[in-house]
XYZ file of C-alpha atoms in Angstrom:
680
model
C 33.713 42.152 -51.938
C 35.695 40.116 -54.461
C 34.197 36.973 -56.296
C 34.595 33.689 -54.458
C 35.960 32.124 -57.707
C 39.592 33.410 -57.453
C 42.278 31.544 -59.018
C 45.434 30.568 -57.185
C 48.705 30.144 -59.271
C 51.808 28.331 -57.856
C 54.036 28.904 -60.804
C 57.542 29.967 -59.890
C 58.214 31.565 -63.168
C 58.622 34.915 -64.728
C 55.833 36.758 -66.615
C 56.634 35.431 -70.124
C 57.995 31.899 -69.897
C 55.757 28.899 -68.594
C 58.590 26.612 -67.559
C 57.176 25.195 -64.503
C 54.634 22.381 -63.942
C 51.096 23.419 -64.918
C 49.544 20.689 -62.617
C 50.531 23.055 -59.584
C 47.931 25.713 -60.860
C 44.625 25.457 -59.152
C 41.214 27.039 -59.454
C 38.381 26.894 -57.092
C 35.003 26.172 -58.567
C 32.448 28.787 -57.870
C 29.434 28.078 -56.046
C 26.362 30.056 -57.168
C 23.398 31.351 -55.228
C 19.954 29.735 -55.624
C 17.473 31.304 -58.026
C 13.993 32.448 -57.144
C 11.167 32.831 -60.020
C 9.611 36.061 -59.280
C 6.912 35.474 -61.872
C 5.474 32.665 -59.544
C 4.028 35.417 -57.217
C 3.060 37.859 -60.158
C 0.945 34.982 -61.663
C -1.111 34.822 -58.323
C -1.396 38.553 -57.362
C -3.154 41.333 -59.296
C -0.827 43.316 -61.610
C -2.677 46.712 -60.528
C -2.049 45.573 -56.808
C 1.624 45.018 -57.609
C 2.018 48.332 -59.455
C 0.067 50.367 -56.803
C 1.915 48.739 -53.704
C 3.558 50.850 -51.147
C 6.954 51.548 -52.508
C 9.401 52.845 -49.887
C 12.907 51.917 -51.322
C 16.051 51.713 -49.019
C 18.123 54.629 -50.095
C 21.837 55.843 -49.611
C 22.299 57.058 -46.054
C 24.231 60.170 -47.338
C 21.597 61.139 -50.102
C 20.986 64.710 -50.649
C 17.116 65.002 -51.063
C 16.325 66.651 -54.321
C 14.140 66.577 -57.458
C 15.381 66.035 -61.129
C 15.104 69.835 -61.811
C 17.463 70.347 -58.638
C 20.039 68.155 -60.303
C 19.933 70.236 -63.406
C 20.316 73.567 -61.352
C 23.241 71.990 -59.418
C 24.936 70.946 -62.665
C 24.412 74.339 -64.293
C 25.865 76.119 -61.387
C 28.745 73.802 -60.671
C 32.120 75.223 -60.392
C 33.304 72.810 -63.289
C 30.707 74.000 -65.679
C 31.535 77.579 -64.723
C 35.104 77.028 -65.442
C 34.481 75.213 -68.638
C 32.231 77.975 -70.069
C 34.881 80.499 -69.051
C 37.519 78.714 -71.051
C 35.243 77.972 -74.027
C 34.111 81.570 -74.165
C 37.746 82.827 -74.481
C 38.442 80.118 -77.169
C 35.216 80.416 -79.212
C 34.522 84.234 -78.715
C 31.044 83.254 -77.596
C 29.589 85.158 -74.644
C 29.232 83.411 -71.363
C 25.337 83.874 -71.600
C 25.127 82.030 -74.987
C 27.093 79.190 -73.437
C 24.988 79.019 -70.408
C 21.984 78.895 -72.633
C 23.633 75.876 -74.586
C 24.228 74.076 -71.381
C 20.550 74.618 -70.407
C 19.589 73.198 -73.786
C 21.857 70.104 -73.425
C 20.520 69.522 -69.831
C 16.884 69.644 -71.100
C 17.754 67.080 -73.864
C 19.660 64.441 -71.709
C 18.087 64.806 -68.219
C 15.650 62.193 -66.796
C 12.442 63.213 -64.891
C 11.950 60.390 -62.675
C 8.484 60.048 -61.395
C 6.709 57.528 -59.256
C 3.774 57.331 -61.677
C 5.726 56.414 -64.692
C 7.453 53.666 -62.599
C 4.136 52.232 -61.552
C 2.822 52.277 -65.116
C 5.891 50.287 -66.314
C 5.538 47.940 -63.275
C 1.816 47.171 -64.387
C 2.631 46.862 -68.096
C 5.721 44.854 -67.665
C 4.204 42.504 -65.152
C 1.714 41.573 -67.844
C 4.085 41.340 -70.813
C 6.743 39.167 -68.821
C 4.111 36.767 -67.671
C 2.913 36.263 -71.293
C 6.247 35.719 -73.047
C 8.540 34.193 -70.359
C 8.106 30.946 -68.434
C 10.299 32.214 -65.477
C 12.156 35.140 -64.495
C 14.776 33.815 -62.081
C 16.840 36.026 -59.624
C 19.511 35.214 -57.017
C 17.911 36.740 -53.993
C 21.245 36.537 -52.032
C 22.702 38.933 -54.594
C 19.634 41.216 -53.951
C 20.260 41.210 -50.361
C 23.930 42.107 -50.806
C 22.757 45.090 -53.093
C 20.300 46.133 -50.354
C 22.986 46.389 -47.789
C 25.484 48.333 -49.948
C 23.007 50.642 -51.526
C 22.449 52.126 -48.075
C 26.183 52.662 -47.525
C 27.740 53.855 -50.578
C 26.998 55.348 -54.119
C 26.395 52.239 -56.409
C 26.887 51.638 -60.076
C 24.911 48.828 -61.779
C 26.853 47.262 -64.669
C 24.576 44.736 -66.507
C 25.409 42.590 -69.609
C 23.628 43.733 -72.682
C 21.888 41.164 -75.101
C 18.502 42.571 -75.491
C 16.385 45.904 -75.213
C 14.586 44.016 -72.472
C 17.763 44.272 -70.189
C 17.000 47.667 -68.618
C 13.330 47.345 -68.440
C 13.907 44.139 -66.626
C 16.404 45.536 -64.129
C 14.112 48.479 -63.240
C 11.211 45.938 -62.896
C 13.191 43.850 -60.623
C 14.463 46.662 -58.344
C 10.849 47.997 -57.950
C 9.721 44.361 -57.166
C 12.318 44.206 -54.434
C 11.653 47.694 -52.973
C 15.060 49.017 -54.143
C 15.494 52.413 -55.670
C 14.910 52.287 -59.369
C 18.168 53.321 -61.249
C 18.795 56.147 -63.484
C 19.803 54.676 -66.829
C 22.276 55.848 -69.510
C 20.241 55.442 -72.886
C 20.983 56.194 -76.448
C 19.418 59.248 -78.049
C 17.722 56.744 -80.541
C 14.939 56.355 -78.019
C 13.871 59.949 -78.104
C 12.789 59.535 -81.530
C 9.808 57.300 -80.236
C 6.786 59.552 -79.544
C 5.527 59.170 -76.037
C 7.746 56.155 -75.283
C 10.795 58.255 -75.212
C 9.088 60.544 -72.506
C 7.809 57.584 -70.504
C 11.448 56.105 -70.556
C 12.552 59.655 -69.161
C 10.098 59.576 -66.480
C 11.090 56.153 -65.358
C 14.718 57.188 -64.961
C 16.482 57.175 -68.432
C 18.819 60.037 -69.097
C 19.920 60.410 -72.751
C 23.434 60.646 -74.277
C 24.638 61.122 -77.831
C 26.233 58.158 -79.517
C 29.320 60.402 -80.396
C 30.349 63.750 -78.893
C 32.549 64.698 -81.806
C 35.060 66.650 -79.642
C 32.284 68.701 -78.290
C 33.996 69.836 -75.037
C 30.850 71.454 -73.678
C 28.493 68.505 -74.177
C 31.141 66.199 -72.500
C 31.682 68.489 -69.588
C 27.797 68.735 -69.028
C 27.201 65.023 -69.427
C 30.067 63.947 -67.151
C 28.971 66.590 -64.431
C 25.364 65.582 -64.503
C 26.360 61.885 -63.990
C 28.807 62.781 -61.263
C 26.292 65.011 -59.557
C 23.818 62.123 -59.382
C 26.442 59.685 -57.979
C 27.726 62.025 -55.382
C 24.401 62.919 -54.269
C 23.360 59.255 -53.874
C 20.270 60.196 -55.785
C 19.839 56.707 -57.260
C 21.921 53.714 -58.430
C 23.468 54.772 -61.780
C 23.126 51.988 -64.485
C 24.938 51.827 -67.804
C 26.316 48.866 -70.135
C 29.945 48.420 -70.263
C 29.640 46.957 -73.817
C 27.987 50.209 -75.043
C 25.463 48.462 -77.212
C 23.629 45.257 -77.505
C 25.820 42.303 -78.424
C 24.420 40.852 -81.725
C 26.603 37.739 -81.654
C 25.809 36.845 -77.852
C 29.551 37.290 -77.164
C 30.587 39.838 -74.572
C 31.745 43.040 -76.500
C 34.995 44.628 -75.407
C 34.285 47.477 -73.046
C 33.930 51.178 -73.726
C 35.604 53.348 -70.999
C 33.908 56.727 -71.195
C 31.097 56.365 -68.741
C 33.292 54.070 -66.332
C 35.836 56.956 -66.403
C 32.953 59.349 -65.274
C 31.617 57.372 -62.438
C 35.102 56.493 -61.028
C 36.308 60.117 -60.992
C 34.519 61.166 -57.735
C 36.430 58.498 -56.041
C 39.754 59.438 -57.701
C 39.108 63.123 -56.501
C 38.040 62.019 -53.012
C 34.601 63.426 -53.519
C 33.213 60.188 -52.335
C 34.730 57.852 -49.743
C 33.885 54.787 -51.979
C 31.864 53.738 -54.999
C 30.596 50.061 -55.382
C 30.352 48.500 -58.673
C 27.787 45.607 -59.197
C 28.255 43.117 -62.168
C 24.825 41.888 -63.266
C 24.516 39.002 -65.715
C 21.297 38.563 -67.701
C 20.951 35.383 -69.550
C 18.086 34.371 -72.169
C 16.829 30.960 -73.230
C 15.822 32.605 -76.397
C 16.597 36.243 -77.417
C 13.704 38.414 -78.542
C 15.795 40.108 -81.170
C 17.458 36.838 -82.586
C 16.321 37.419 -86.183
C 16.857 41.087 -86.180
C 20.323 40.553 -84.954
C 21.211 38.184 -87.823
C 19.857 40.672 -90.304
C 22.160 43.262 -88.886
C 25.241 40.981 -88.915
C 24.525 40.125 -92.552
C 24.616 43.955 -93.469
C 20.916 45.023 -93.240
C 20.950 48.505 -91.583
C 19.554 48.576 -87.956
C 15.835 49.794 -88.165
C 15.328 53.201 -86.512
C 13.665 53.026 -83.043
C 10.040 54.092 -83.427
C 6.801 53.784 -81.658
C 5.260 52.316 -84.886
C 8.052 49.688 -84.793
C 7.282 48.938 -81.183
C 3.714 48.507 -81.974
C 4.498 46.095 -84.798
C 6.596 43.990 -82.310
C 3.384 43.182 -80.505
C 3.390 39.962 -82.245
C 6.115 38.666 -79.863
C 3.352 38.554 -77.159
C 2.184 35.255 -78.841
C 5.568 33.593 -78.637
C 7.350 31.739 -75.810
C 10.869 32.750 -74.998
C 11.656 30.376 -72.117
C 13.242 31.666 -69.010
C 15.460 34.629 -68.139
C 17.940 34.412 -65.275
C 19.316 37.488 -63.642
C 22.333 36.997 -61.449
C 23.290 39.971 -59.206
C 27.102 39.703 -58.568
C 28.946 40.501 -55.481
C 29.230 44.416 -55.227
C 32.806 45.400 -55.726
C 34.535 48.185 -53.782
C 36.561 50.557 -56.062
C 38.437 51.527 -52.872
C 39.533 47.813 -52.413
C 40.461 47.373 -56.054
C 42.591 50.616 -55.994
C 44.345 49.733 -52.742
C 48.057 49.421 -53.597
C 47.250 49.533 -57.374
C 47.257 53.266 -58.120
C 47.927 56.699 -56.450
C 45.295 59.351 -56.227
C 47.755 62.128 -55.155
C 47.999 63.659 -58.648
C 44.347 64.647 -58.461
C 45.347 66.929 -55.362
C 47.615 69.144 -57.395
C 44.742 71.053 -59.238
C 41.371 72.228 -57.853
C 38.724 69.418 -58.336
C 36.707 71.531 -60.792
C 39.495 72.002 -63.340
C 39.360 69.140 -66.000
C 42.838 67.448 -66.321
C 44.378 64.738 -68.405
C 43.820 61.314 -66.724
C 47.177 60.127 -65.411
C 48.528 56.852 -67.097
C 48.092 54.600 -63.881
C 44.364 55.833 -63.584
C 43.920 55.045 -67.226
C 45.400 51.496 -66.853
C 43.304 51.027 -63.607
C 40.016 52.109 -65.402
C 40.941 49.490 -68.129
C 41.670 46.910 -65.714
C 38.362 47.487 -63.661
C 36.385 47.306 -66.794
C 37.720 44.007 -67.939
C 37.369 42.453 -64.419
C 33.720 43.443 -64.288
C 33.156 41.865 -67.668
C 34.805 38.725 -66.604
C 32.599 38.631 -63.393
C 29.543 39.179 -65.830
C 30.735 36.267 -67.890
C 31.362 34.175 -64.898
C 27.745 34.423 -63.880
C 26.134 33.955 -67.137
C 23.582 30.947 -67.123
C 23.918 28.397 -69.772
C 20.787 26.661 -70.966
C 20.649 23.001 -72.467
C 20.039 24.535 -75.754
C 23.741 26.093 -76.006
C 25.120 22.503 -75.492
C 22.700 20.920 -78.016
C 23.370 23.615 -80.746
C 27.158 23.378 -80.283
C 26.975 19.542 -80.834
C 24.504 19.974 -83.817
C 26.796 22.499 -85.563
C 29.677 20.149 -85.424
C 27.407 17.459 -86.929
C 25.179 19.396 -89.237
C 22.737 19.217 -90.909
C 21.280 16.433 -88.719
C 21.756 13.790 -86.075
C 20.038 10.789 -84.520
C 18.432 11.979 -81.376
C 20.105 9.161 -79.247
C 23.421 10.163 -80.460
C 22.696 13.836 -79.945
C 21.564 13.252 -76.281
C 24.824 11.177 -75.858
C 27.138 13.886 -77.185
C 25.083 16.686 -75.248
C 25.409 14.850 -71.889
C 29.169 14.431 -72.633
C 29.434 18.062 -73.224
C 27.398 18.788 -70.018
C 30.036 17.038 -67.920
C 32.848 18.844 -69.710
C 31.121 22.246 -69.201
C 30.572 21.745 -65.451
C 33.996 20.406 -65.132
C 35.314 23.495 -66.723
C 33.270 25.678 -64.329
C 30.219 26.681 -66.448
C 27.134 27.885 -64.886
C 24.724 25.403 -66.454
C 20.987 25.283 -65.476
C 19.752 21.863 -66.263
C 16.576 20.380 -64.894
C 18.000 17.214 -63.076
C 14.398 16.082 -62.214
C 13.676 15.357 -65.975
C 14.987 12.681 -68.205
C 17.773 13.877 -70.626
C 15.257 13.043 -73.691
C 12.711 15.386 -72.231
C 15.063 18.273 -71.711
C 16.593 17.897 -75.357
C 13.042 17.731 -76.858
C 11.709 20.765 -74.910
C 14.857 22.757 -76.014
C 14.156 21.865 -79.769
C 10.671 22.806 -79.418
C 11.386 26.237 -77.768
C 13.801 26.761 -80.845
C 11.606 25.160 -83.492
C 12.401 28.047 -85.927
C 16.017 26.686 -86.124
C 15.656 22.937 -85.448
C 13.072 20.233 -85.592
C 12.660 16.549 -84.516
C 11.422 14.275 -87.468
C 11.301 10.542 -87.001
C 14.157 10.466 -84.246
C 16.252 12.853 -86.398
C 17.137 16.210 -85.163
C 17.441 18.422 -88.179
C 18.791 21.969 -88.442
C 16.561 23.948 -90.769
C 19.303 24.744 -93.264
C 19.250 22.292 -96.209
C 15.566 22.065 -97.259
C 15.593 25.704 -98.265
C 19.216 26.626 -98.321
C 19.037 28.718 -101.525
C 15.687 30.354 -100.683
C 16.220 34.318 -100.382
C 14.435 36.018 -97.684
C 14.554 39.926 -97.605
C 17.582 39.732 -99.914
C 19.351 37.241 -97.604
C 19.949 33.552 -98.200
C 17.859 31.577 -95.655
C 20.595 29.106 -94.757
C 22.907 32.002 -93.663
C 20.181 33.497 -91.441
C 19.749 30.142 -89.780
C 23.270 29.216 -89.408
C 24.294 32.616 -87.892
C 21.266 32.229 -85.475
C 22.697 28.938 -84.355
C 26.159 30.341 -83.981
C 24.809 33.231 -81.634
C 23.545 30.499 -79.156
C 26.762 28.504 -79.681
C 28.879 31.610 -78.785
C 27.381 31.761 -75.255
C 29.342 28.630 -74.575
C 32.659 30.036 -75.805
C 33.534 32.101 -72.658
C 33.840 28.903 -70.785
C 36.043 27.039 -73.279
C 38.088 29.881 -74.766
C 41.170 29.421 -72.856
C 41.427 25.452 -72.967
C 40.440 25.811 -76.633
C 43.324 28.080 -77.459
C 45.631 25.678 -75.684
C 44.102 22.873 -77.985
C 44.558 24.818 -81.063
C 48.028 25.875 -80.157
C 48.811 22.138 -79.670
C 47.422 21.436 -83.146
C 49.428 24.183 -84.839
C 52.746 23.580 -82.850
C 55.251 21.153 -84.388
C 56.404 19.048 -81.345
C 55.237 19.135 -77.722
C 57.438 21.696 -75.952
C 55.469 23.585 -73.619
C 57.451 26.711 -74.401
C 56.501 26.569 -78.086
C 52.822 25.773 -77.183
C 52.824 28.791 -74.945
C 54.230 31.013 -77.626
C 51.406 29.849 -80.117
C 48.817 30.267 -77.460
C 49.970 33.989 -76.800
C 49.705 34.721 -80.647
C 46.279 33.234 -80.771
C 45.247 35.304 -77.835
C 46.546 38.412 -79.379
C 44.891 37.576 -82.607
C 41.328 37.014 -80.909
C 41.657 39.717 -78.183
C 38.776 41.730 -79.992
C 36.572 38.531 -79.988
C 36.873 37.363 -76.541
C 37.508 39.024 -73.115
C 40.964 38.685 -71.684
C 42.187 40.622 -68.788
C 45.270 42.842 -70.153
C 48.674 41.493 -69.119
C 47.201 38.147 -67.966
C 48.594 35.992 -70.828
C 50.474 33.440 -68.681
C 47.557 32.870 -66.154
C 45.208 32.407 -68.975
C 47.630 29.749 -70.480
C 47.872 28.108 -66.852
C 44.121 28.062 -66.627
C 43.538 26.434 -70.096
C 46.274 23.822 -69.261
C 44.748 23.161 -65.848
C 41.470 22.587 -67.290
C 42.826 20.142 -69.906
C 44.685 18.287 -67.177
C 41.720 18.186 -65.069
C 39.733 16.576 -67.839
C 42.709 14.027 -68.487
C 43.145 15.470 -72.065
C 46.757 16.292 -71.615
C 49.530 15.743 -69.059
C 52.162 18.392 -68.429
C 55.755 17.669 -67.618
C 58.588 20.204 -66.851
C 59.229 20.740 -70.627
C 56.325 19.158 -72.512
C 52.746 18.985 -72.927
C 51.527 15.416 -73.768
C 48.247 14.520 -75.423
C 46.529 11.465 -73.769
C 44.467 8.928 -75.784
C 41.366 9.965 -73.903
C 42.336 13.681 -74.746
C 41.648 13.330 -78.427
C 37.886 13.438 -78.055
C 38.188 16.668 -75.935
C 40.784 18.425 -78.057
C 38.945 17.631 -81.374
C 35.757 19.058 -79.940
C 37.481 22.274 -78.523
C 39.362 22.897 -81.780
C 36.007 22.182 -83.852
C 34.222 24.880 -81.422
C 36.885 27.639 -82.361
C 37.516 26.402 -85.877
C 35.122 29.043 -87.355
C 37.110 31.932 -85.906
C 40.446 30.685 -87.254
C 39.020 29.958 -90.664
C 37.166 33.334 -90.699
C 40.361 35.331 -90.142
C 42.184 33.286 -92.680
C 39.611 34.008 -95.231
C 39.706 37.622 -94.454
C 43.541 37.614 -94.827
C 42.898 36.204 -98.224
C 40.504 38.902 -99.093
C 42.932 41.516 -97.944
C 45.687 40.061 -100.183
C 43.305 40.173 -103.249
C 42.262 43.645 -102.516
C 43.380 45.780 -105.437
C 42.742 49.229 -104.039
C 45.542 51.047 -102.266
C 43.245 52.216 -99.481
C 39.666 51.830 -98.354
C 37.296 52.838 -95.702
C 35.632 50.431 -93.233
C 32.287 50.785 -95.264
C 34.004 49.728 -98.508
C 35.790 46.923 -96.489
C 32.558 45.488 -95.143
C 30.823 45.466 -98.454
C 33.725 43.932 -100.206
C 34.579 41.186 -97.656
C 30.951 40.234 -97.576
C 30.880 39.894 -101.383
C 34.247 37.916 -101.303
C 33.056 35.529 -98.613
C 29.588 35.087 -100.204
C 31.342 33.952 -103.322
C 33.509 31.264 -101.541
C 30.376 29.885 -99.941
C 28.450 29.804 -103.139
C 31.312 28.070 -104.987
C 31.628 25.454 -102.015
C 35.167 26.492 -101.469
C 34.422 27.370 -97.885
C 31.806 26.095 -95.398
C 32.639 28.859 -92.900
C 29.420 30.939 -92.675
C 30.456 32.667 -89.393
C 32.833 34.934 -91.688
C 29.690 36.429 -92.932
C 28.939 38.107 -89.651
C 29.786 41.949 -89.657
C 30.977 41.474 -86.030
C 33.773 39.054 -87.049
C 34.662 41.096 -90.057
C 35.046 44.244 -87.834
C 37.075 42.375 -85.197
C 39.359 40.809 -87.729
C 40.004 44.241 -89.209
C 40.834 45.656 -85.734
C 43.181 42.719 -85.019
C 44.967 43.305 -88.343
C 45.471 46.973 -87.446
C 46.687 46.114 -83.935
C 49.042 43.524 -85.373
C 50.420 45.877 -88.103
C 48.971 43.908 -90.799
C 46.702 46.755 -91.837
C 47.638 50.503 -91.351
C 44.981 52.776 -90.306
C 45.317 56.585 -91.145
C 42.700 59.503 -90.328
C 42.235 61.726 -93.342
C 39.802 64.627 -93.305
C 37.907 63.017 -90.184
C 37.667 59.721 -91.830
C 39.669 56.577 -91.375
C 41.339 55.056 -94.241
C 43.108 51.447 -94.346
C 46.093 50.162 -96.218
C 47.071 46.458 -96.391
C 50.626 45.513 -95.483
C 50.886 42.465 -97.930
C 54.089 40.735 -96.222
C 52.506 40.840 -92.872
C 49.164 39.820 -94.116
C 50.667 36.807 -95.783
C 52.574 35.903 -92.705
C 49.374 36.128 -90.471
C 47.416 33.812 -93.039
C 50.349 31.220 -92.872
C 50.437 31.307 -88.949
C 46.763 30.870 -88.855
C 46.943 27.941 -91.403
C 49.630 26.219 -89.768
C 48.234 22.757 -88.635
C 49.261 19.331 -87.514
C 46.631 16.704 -86.655
C 45.658 16.364 -82.911
C 47.560 13.384 -81.313
C 50.350 14.077 -84.017
C 53.609 11.773 -83.873
C 55.632 14.594 -82.405
C 53.447 14.778 -79.472
C 53.869 11.638 -77.358
C 50.721 9.646 -76.453
C 50.197 8.550 -72.969
């Protein structure tokens, strides 16, 4: 079942040249399901009664009844583990018995101990906590109904977005609420360091994986066989995060492929008829870890997970975090995706239990599926009014008149909806009330004083908090909420920037610049590999739809009306262009012949802080370690920086001519509505 928001392109052109009329491109606007607030019922029913309800979840029809201990035995005695043990015994000269003992230890460390008692405990506790800190928890029931149907027919993999620790707790809570099987969840080993909490998570379905396997063939074999066994048996839905970790910047992180490879393998090897992937989008009005994330982005080490830290976090129970929207996307059949896309015949050439190198077409297919799932997650992410308000405020900081802010926010609301954004705006309330309620919810960031909306950045801009400048903390917090809006505007914005950077108005030149920008920012935003032309078409189509541009056979023309739209879009993405320019400047100033990533992050942070202190730059986004890491990855990919592995450590060298060229290309600007671009 594919998403209903498919795009139809009528370009009669090749894959690299946009020489036809963009107006022929069409994109069907998606219609989303209605939401239901599940906390409404929770507020009227005893939490104990909810936790102790009769829980008889619908299960997969091909399920092999078993206990958690049976899964461990099945893995230990599997043909694949026997084969790997035998091979490693020959390589390492360790006895089979010693290796089998290691397998048992690995299984004891990683495996879950799913128990109904622990599930009921969490149901009771989370019901109380969620009612305390959230106004609403909204779920699309139609998505739940589709999940109920597919969960009985096929193995299911749940793929939620990852913005908070709350994500996996929330999903288990929701599935219990709707009498669906609680999932088994891939969790980091960090949680095992939390006394009692780690074991409670294990008993509620968490299985634990090391952050890195370090080439440990035995660990990889045991872990992958453990996950595949649960999937083949239909034991429970398998849940993991494609992003691999929480996004600190509120942008979707590029996918990690390890676990996706594992859950797709039983289908590749014909061990299951089909597997269904369910993209899930979890959107927060206010993120619980917003301050912690900014500290991490500014270089403060992530605090180690601990029970003490959890107890200290109890203060959040007195705060209001607004609403959560959880959207269960249409289940996607792996079999349907693979039809005509890849051949599984190569998997028939060797016995199933023998590990083999993944064929190139299978690797490309896994990559494509990962990006498609993330694009479906993005499509169903809910935008709150605050994301619009903060985007406007950041382009007019430090303060705005309330009436002007409302006018610009309502204009942006119309543009967001026209571009297909999933905006939840209470239409039954006056705009002034909506804006004021949003400011009140985020009173730590902005305030309303005598009809002026003020970002809390100027009054204490030089104050130092925990070694960090207060202004930087606030502005990066603001940018995280603005970033939620970027997925809607990334394609038309890159077209707008390309129009600004391209002399003249030839469509071919604008496309060439768009392709360059898309390549540069491929680590910042989610783009389907090999889809550049279609992304360009979509960007142009949306700008044509908003009457910002008109497209002829050869040219792209900016309209008088289009100046406002294009200026806003270029302003929205200006921080990323400027950040990469600044990082290029740093790389050119780097005196060391080579450096590690750790040295790079420390030095670029110092370099950018000096620019901000001197007033040379106002681009605070460059302080984010996410932006710094993504820029370095882009430089490596574009050949601007060379990456080498020496003694198991990565070392970087700067290619000065390439860096200079990249900086110049990013700095090439002509004003919107330039004389070379005809006005209509």
